[in-house]
């Protein structure tokens, strides 16, 4: 079995595991993980929070977003562009309308004037299907976050996941 097949099998397994646990306890687990995030020095010192908008099969990020607003932080969420494996982050506020993308993800309109660039104090919240304690993460396989993170290597990144999503 090659590495791509192995990753696809892991994606399938951890997607199922995550769905099983979140279908019963999504809000409780999301609240606990959000509280852990709020206690991190990287989050507390951040000026911009780059985050995703969690779908029903992912951890909820709405409390992260609303708390960031209340603390005066800027918040930006990803929008996938037409370029291969590229996403940009668009600033949102509590009134920003969100629409479902082709991938079924809630996104703001891709308004380039509202595109945010990370600063040295920014933090990015990264989704994952599985993650290792060695900071390795398995996402959905599109490479969007990998590309963005490789272009912003100084950016503090935090992977949101449950214990059941940890590998090793």
Short mmCIF file of the C-alpha atoms (twelve columns), coordinates in Angstrom:
data_MODEL
# 
_entry.id   MODEL 
# 
loop_
_atom_site.group_PDB 
_atom_site.id 
_atom_site.type_symbol 
_atom_site.label_atom_id 
_atom_site.label_alt_id 
_atom_site.label_comp_id 
_atom_site.label_asym_id 
_atom_site.label_seq_id 
_atom_site.Cartn_x 
_atom_site.Cartn_y 
_atom_site.Cartn_z 
_atom_site.pdbx_PDB_model_num 
ATOM 1   C CA . UNK A 1   0.000   0.000  0.000  1 
ATOM 2   C CA . UNK A 2   1.468   3.365  -0.993 1 
ATOM 3   C CA . UNK A 3   1.504   6.504  1.171  1 
ATOM 4   C CA . UNK A 4   -1.473  8.092  -0.639 1 
ATOM 5   C CA . UNK A 5   -3.598  4.982  -0.063 1 
ATOM 6   C CA . UNK A 6   -2.527  4.892  3.590  1 
ATOM 7   C CA . UNK A 7   -3.455  8.547  4.080  1 
ATOM 8   C CA . UNK A 8   -6.820  8.006  2.399  1 
ATOM 9   C CA . UNK A 9   -7.522  5.050  4.701  1 
ATOM 10  C CA . UNK A 10  -6.578  7.152  7.729  1 
ATOM 11  C CA . UNK A 11  -8.828  9.976  6.498  1 
ATOM 12  C CA . UNK A 12  -11.751 7.574  6.153  1 
ATOM 13  C CA . UNK A 13  -11.150 6.037  9.600  1 
ATOM 14  C CA . UNK A 14  -10.722 9.316  11.474 1 
ATOM 15  C CA . UNK A 15  -13.598 11.010 9.683  1 
ATOM 16  C CA . UNK A 16  -15.842 8.200  10.900 1 
ATOM 17  C CA . UNK A 17  -14.413 8.347  14.451 1 
ATOM 18  C CA . UNK A 18  -14.841 12.117 14.607 1 
ATOM 19  C CA . UNK A 19  -18.409 11.937 13.286 1 
ATOM 20  C CA . UNK A 20  -19.342 9.323  15.890 1 
ATOM 21  C CA . UNK A 21  -18.092 11.324 18.853 1 
ATOM 22  C CA . UNK A 22  -19.268 14.727 17.618 1 
ATOM 23  C CA . UNK A 23  -22.750 13.491 16.678 1 
ATOM 24  C CA . UNK A 24  -23.419 12.998 20.394 1 
ATOM 25  C CA . UNK A 25  -21.344 15.681 22.097 1 
ATOM 26  C CA . UNK A 26  -20.318 18.340 19.566 1 
ATOM 27  C CA . UNK A 27  -21.197 21.403 21.664 1 
ATOM 28  C CA . UNK A 28  -19.723 20.076 24.924 1 
ATOM 29  C CA . UNK A 29  -16.479 18.941 23.279 1 
ATOM 30  C CA . UNK A 30  -16.194 22.146 21.244 1 
ATOM 31  C CA . UNK A 31  -16.679 24.244 24.395 1 
ATOM 32  C CA . UNK A 32  -13.953 22.340 26.248 1 
ATOM 33  C CA . UNK A 33  -11.493 22.641 23.362 1 
ATOM 34  C CA . UNK A 34  -12.332 26.343 22.968 1 
ATOM 35  C CA . UNK A 35  -11.623 26.921 26.672 1 
ATOM 36  C CA . UNK A 36  -8.244  25.220 26.256 1 
ATOM 37  C CA . UNK A 37  -7.532  27.455 23.257 1 
ATOM 38  C CA . UNK A 38  -8.428  30.631 25.199 1 
ATOM 39  C CA . UNK A 39  -5.861  29.738 27.862 1 
ATOM 40  C CA . UNK A 40  -3.005  29.506 25.349 1 
ATOM 41  C CA . UNK A 41  -0.488  32.344 25.334 1 
ATOM 42  C CA . UNK A 42  -0.500  32.375 21.514 1 
ATOM 43  C CA . UNK A 43  -4.228  33.041 21.445 1 
ATOM 44  C CA . UNK A 44  -4.133  35.605 24.259 1 
ATOM 45  C CA . UNK A 45  -1.412  37.660 22.544 1 
ATOM 46  C CA . UNK A 46  -2.899  37.392 19.048 1 
ATOM 47  C CA . UNK A 47  -4.139  40.377 17.099 1 
ATOM 48  C CA . UNK A 48  -5.742  38.386 14.272 1 
ATOM 49  C CA . UNK A 49  -7.375  34.971 14.575 1 
ATOM 50  C CA . UNK A 50  -7.421  33.040 11.316 1 
ATOM 51  C CA . UNK A 51  -9.968  30.282 11.770 1 
ATOM 52  C CA . UNK A 52  -12.356 28.053 9.900  1 
ATOM 53  C CA . UNK A 53  -16.118 27.898 10.283 1 
ATOM 54  C CA . UNK A 54  -16.809 24.405 11.583 1 
ATOM 55  C CA . UNK A 55  -19.326 22.265 9.749  1 
ATOM 56  C CA . UNK A 56  -21.609 19.800 11.542 1 
ATOM 57  C CA . UNK A 57  -19.002 17.054 11.254 1 
ATOM 58  C CA . UNK A 58  -16.245 19.320 12.633 1 
ATOM 59  C CA . UNK A 59  -15.684 21.016 15.948 1 
ATOM 60  C CA . UNK A 60  -17.754 24.176 16.333 1 
ATOM 61  C CA . UNK A 61  -15.777 27.414 16.084 1 
ATOM 62  C CA . UNK A 62  -18.574 29.932 16.658 1 
ATOM 63  C CA . UNK A 63  -17.561 30.594 20.276 1 
ATOM 64  C CA . UNK A 64  -13.950 31.116 19.211 1 
ATOM 65  C CA . UNK A 65  -15.118 33.622 16.623 1 
ATOM 66  C CA . UNK A 66  -17.495 35.504 18.949 1 
ATOM 67  C CA . UNK A 67  -14.991 35.645 21.827 1 
ATOM 68  C CA . UNK A 68  -12.311 36.930 19.461 1 
ATOM 69  C CA . UNK A 69  -14.690 39.707 18.372 1 
ATOM 70  C CA . UNK A 70  -15.474 40.605 21.991 1 
ATOM 71  C CA . UNK A 71  -11.737 40.794 22.794 1 
ATOM 72  C CA . UNK A 72  -11.171 43.223 19.920 1 
ATOM 73  C CA . UNK A 73  -9.284  40.777 17.735 1 
ATOM 74  C CA . UNK A 74  -9.718  40.715 13.987 1 
ATOM 75  C CA . UNK A 75  -11.118 37.446 12.646 1 
ATOM 76  C CA . UNK A 76  -10.538 36.028 9.187  1 
ATOM 77  C CA . UNK A 77  -11.899 32.863 7.593  1 
ATOM 78  C CA . UNK A 78  -10.751 31.011 4.482  1 
ATOM 79  C CA . UNK A 79  -12.121 31.395 1.002  1 
ATOM 80  C CA . UNK A 80  -10.922 28.984 -1.668 1 
ATOM 81  C CA . UNK A 81  -9.803  30.745 -4.846 1 
ATOM 82  C CA . UNK A 82  -9.788  29.488 -8.426 1 
ATOM 83  C CA . UNK A 83  -6.020  28.941 -8.245 1 
ATOM 84  C CA . UNK A 84  -4.841  25.407 -7.505 1 
ATOM 85  C CA . UNK A 85  -4.758  24.635 -3.786 1 
ATOM 86  C CA . UNK A 86  -5.016  28.292 -2.809 1 
ATOM 87  C CA . UNK A 87  -7.123  29.960 -0.192 1 
ATOM 88  C CA . UNK A 88  -7.151  33.486 1.113  1 
ATOM 89  C CA . UNK A 89  -8.461  34.722 4.436  1 
ATOM 90  C CA . UNK A 90  -11.184 37.340 4.452  1 
ATOM 91  C CA . UNK A 91  -11.930 39.482 7.506  1 
ATOM 92  C CA . UNK A 92  -15.399 38.989 8.946  1 
ATOM 93  C CA . UNK A 93  -17.438 40.659 11.638 1 
ATOM 94  C CA . UNK A 94  -20.665 39.669 13.366 1 
ATOM 95  C CA . UNK A 95  -22.723 41.067 10.459 1 
ATOM 96  C CA . UNK A 96  -20.830 39.424 7.597  1 
ATOM 97  C CA . UNK A 97  -23.157 37.349 5.412  1 
ATOM 98  C CA . UNK A 98  -21.916 33.828 4.756  1 
ATOM 99  C CA . UNK A 99  -22.759 31.680 1.749  1 
ATOM 100 C CA . UNK A 100 -22.197 27.982 1.069  1 
ATOM 101 C CA . UNK A 101 -19.278 27.361 -1.258 1 
ATOM 102 C CA . UNK A 102 -19.041 24.661 -3.926 1 
ATOM 103 C CA . UNK A 103 -17.494 22.465 -1.223 1 
ATOM 104 C CA . UNK A 104 -20.417 23.056 1.139  1 
ATOM 105 C CA . UNK A 105 -18.401 25.292 3.478  1 
ATOM 106 C CA . UNK A 106 -19.719 28.596 4.786  1 
ATOM 107 C CA . UNK A 107 -17.616 31.464 3.437  1 
ATOM 108 C CA . UNK A 108 -17.876 35.234 3.100  1 
ATOM 109 C CA . UNK A 109 -17.855 36.707 -0.389 1 
ATOM 110 C CA . UNK A 110 -14.263 36.760 -1.663 1 
ATOM 111 C CA . UNK A 111 -13.793 40.526 -1.242 1 
ATOM 112 C CA . UNK A 112 -10.086 41.166 -1.876 1 
ATOM 113 C CA . UNK A 113 -10.293 44.504 -0.063 1 
ATOM 114 C CA . UNK A 114 -11.027 42.544 3.137  1 
ATOM 115 C CA . UNK A 115 -8.214  40.018 2.679  1 
ATOM 116 C CA . UNK A 116 -5.997  39.855 5.766  1 
ATOM 117 C CA . UNK A 117 -2.320  39.011 5.838  1 
ATOM 118 C CA . UNK A 118 -0.879  37.421 8.963  1 
ATOM 119 C CA . UNK A 119 1.214   39.502 11.345 1 
ATOM 120 C CA . UNK A 120 3.848   38.111 13.743 1 
ATOM 121 C CA . UNK A 121 1.170   38.061 16.477 1 
ATOM 122 C CA . UNK A 122 -1.485  36.271 14.415 1 
ATOM 123 C CA . UNK A 123 -2.645  32.759 15.188 1 
ATOM 124 C CA . UNK A 124 -4.269  30.254 12.844 1 
ATOM 125 C CA . UNK A 125 -6.748  27.625 13.971 1 
ATOM 126 C CA . UNK A 126 -6.383  24.621 11.678 1 
ATOM 127 C CA . UNK A 127 -8.942  21.845 11.132 1 
ATOM 128 C CA . UNK A 128 -7.821  18.224 11.091 1 
ATOM 129 C CA . UNK A 129 -9.178  14.757 10.655 1 
ATOM 130 C CA . UNK A 130 -6.266  13.417 12.715 1 
ATOM 131 C CA . UNK A 131 -3.121  14.803 14.287 1 
ATOM 132 C CA . UNK A 132 0.015   13.394 15.829 1 
ATOM 133 C CA . UNK A 133 1.662   14.553 19.003 1 
ATOM 134 C CA . UNK A 134 4.654   15.323 16.758 1 
ATOM 135 C CA . UNK A 135 2.629   18.181 15.178 1 
ATOM 136 C CA . UNK A 136 1.846   16.169 12.035 1 
ATOM 137 C CA . UNK A 137 -1.717  16.644 10.819 1 
ATOM 138 C CA . UNK A 138 -3.926  14.885 8.319  1 
ATOM 139 C CA . UNK A 139 -6.471  17.150 6.696  1 
ATOM 140 C CA . UNK A 140 -8.899  16.510 3.896  1 
ATOM 141 C CA . UNK A 141 -6.221  16.076 1.236  1 
ATOM 142 C CA . UNK A 142 -6.613  19.298 -0.727 1 
ATOM 143 C CA . UNK A 143 -3.367  20.831 0.504  1 
ATOM 144 C CA . UNK A 144 -4.920  24.272 1.093  1 
ATOM 145 C CA . UNK A 145 -3.699  24.693 4.664  1 
ATOM 146 C CA . UNK A 146 -0.342  23.077 3.866  1 
ATOM 147 C CA . UNK A 147 0.257   25.653 1.145  1 
ATOM 148 C CA . UNK A 148 -0.914  28.591 3.268  1 
ATOM 149 C CA . UNK A 149 1.201   27.513 6.242  1 
ATOM 150 C CA . UNK A 150 4.276   26.956 4.070  1 
ATOM 151 C CA . UNK A 151 3.937   30.544 2.830  1 
ATOM 152 C CA . UNK A 152 3.505   31.875 6.395  1 
ATOM 153 C CA . UNK A 153 6.030   29.867 8.398  1 
ATOM 154 C CA . UNK A 154 6.200   32.351 11.292 1 
ATOM 155 C CA . UNK A 155 2.459   32.013 11.941 1 
ATOM 156 C CA . UNK A 156 1.495   30.244 15.189 1 
ATOM 157 C CA . UNK A 157 -0.775  27.354 14.240 1 
ATOM 158 C CA . UNK A 158 -3.099  25.448 16.527 1 
ATOM 159 C CA . UNK A 159 -4.827  22.252 15.422 1 
ATOM 160 C CA . UNK A 160 -8.277  21.686 16.922 1 
ATOM 161 C CA . UNK A 161 -8.938  18.019 17.586 1 
ATOM 162 C CA . UNK A 162 -10.375 15.643 20.138 1 
ATOM 163 C CA . UNK A 163 -8.447  12.906 21.952 1 
ATOM 164 C CA . UNK A 164 -9.975  10.380 19.586 1 
ATOM 165 C CA . UNK A 165 -8.317  12.161 16.638 1 
ATOM 166 C CA . UNK A 166 -4.804  11.859 18.076 1 
ATOM 167 C CA . UNK A 167 -2.458  9.413  16.401 1 
ATOM 168 C CA . UNK A 168 0.303   7.848  18.490 1 
# 
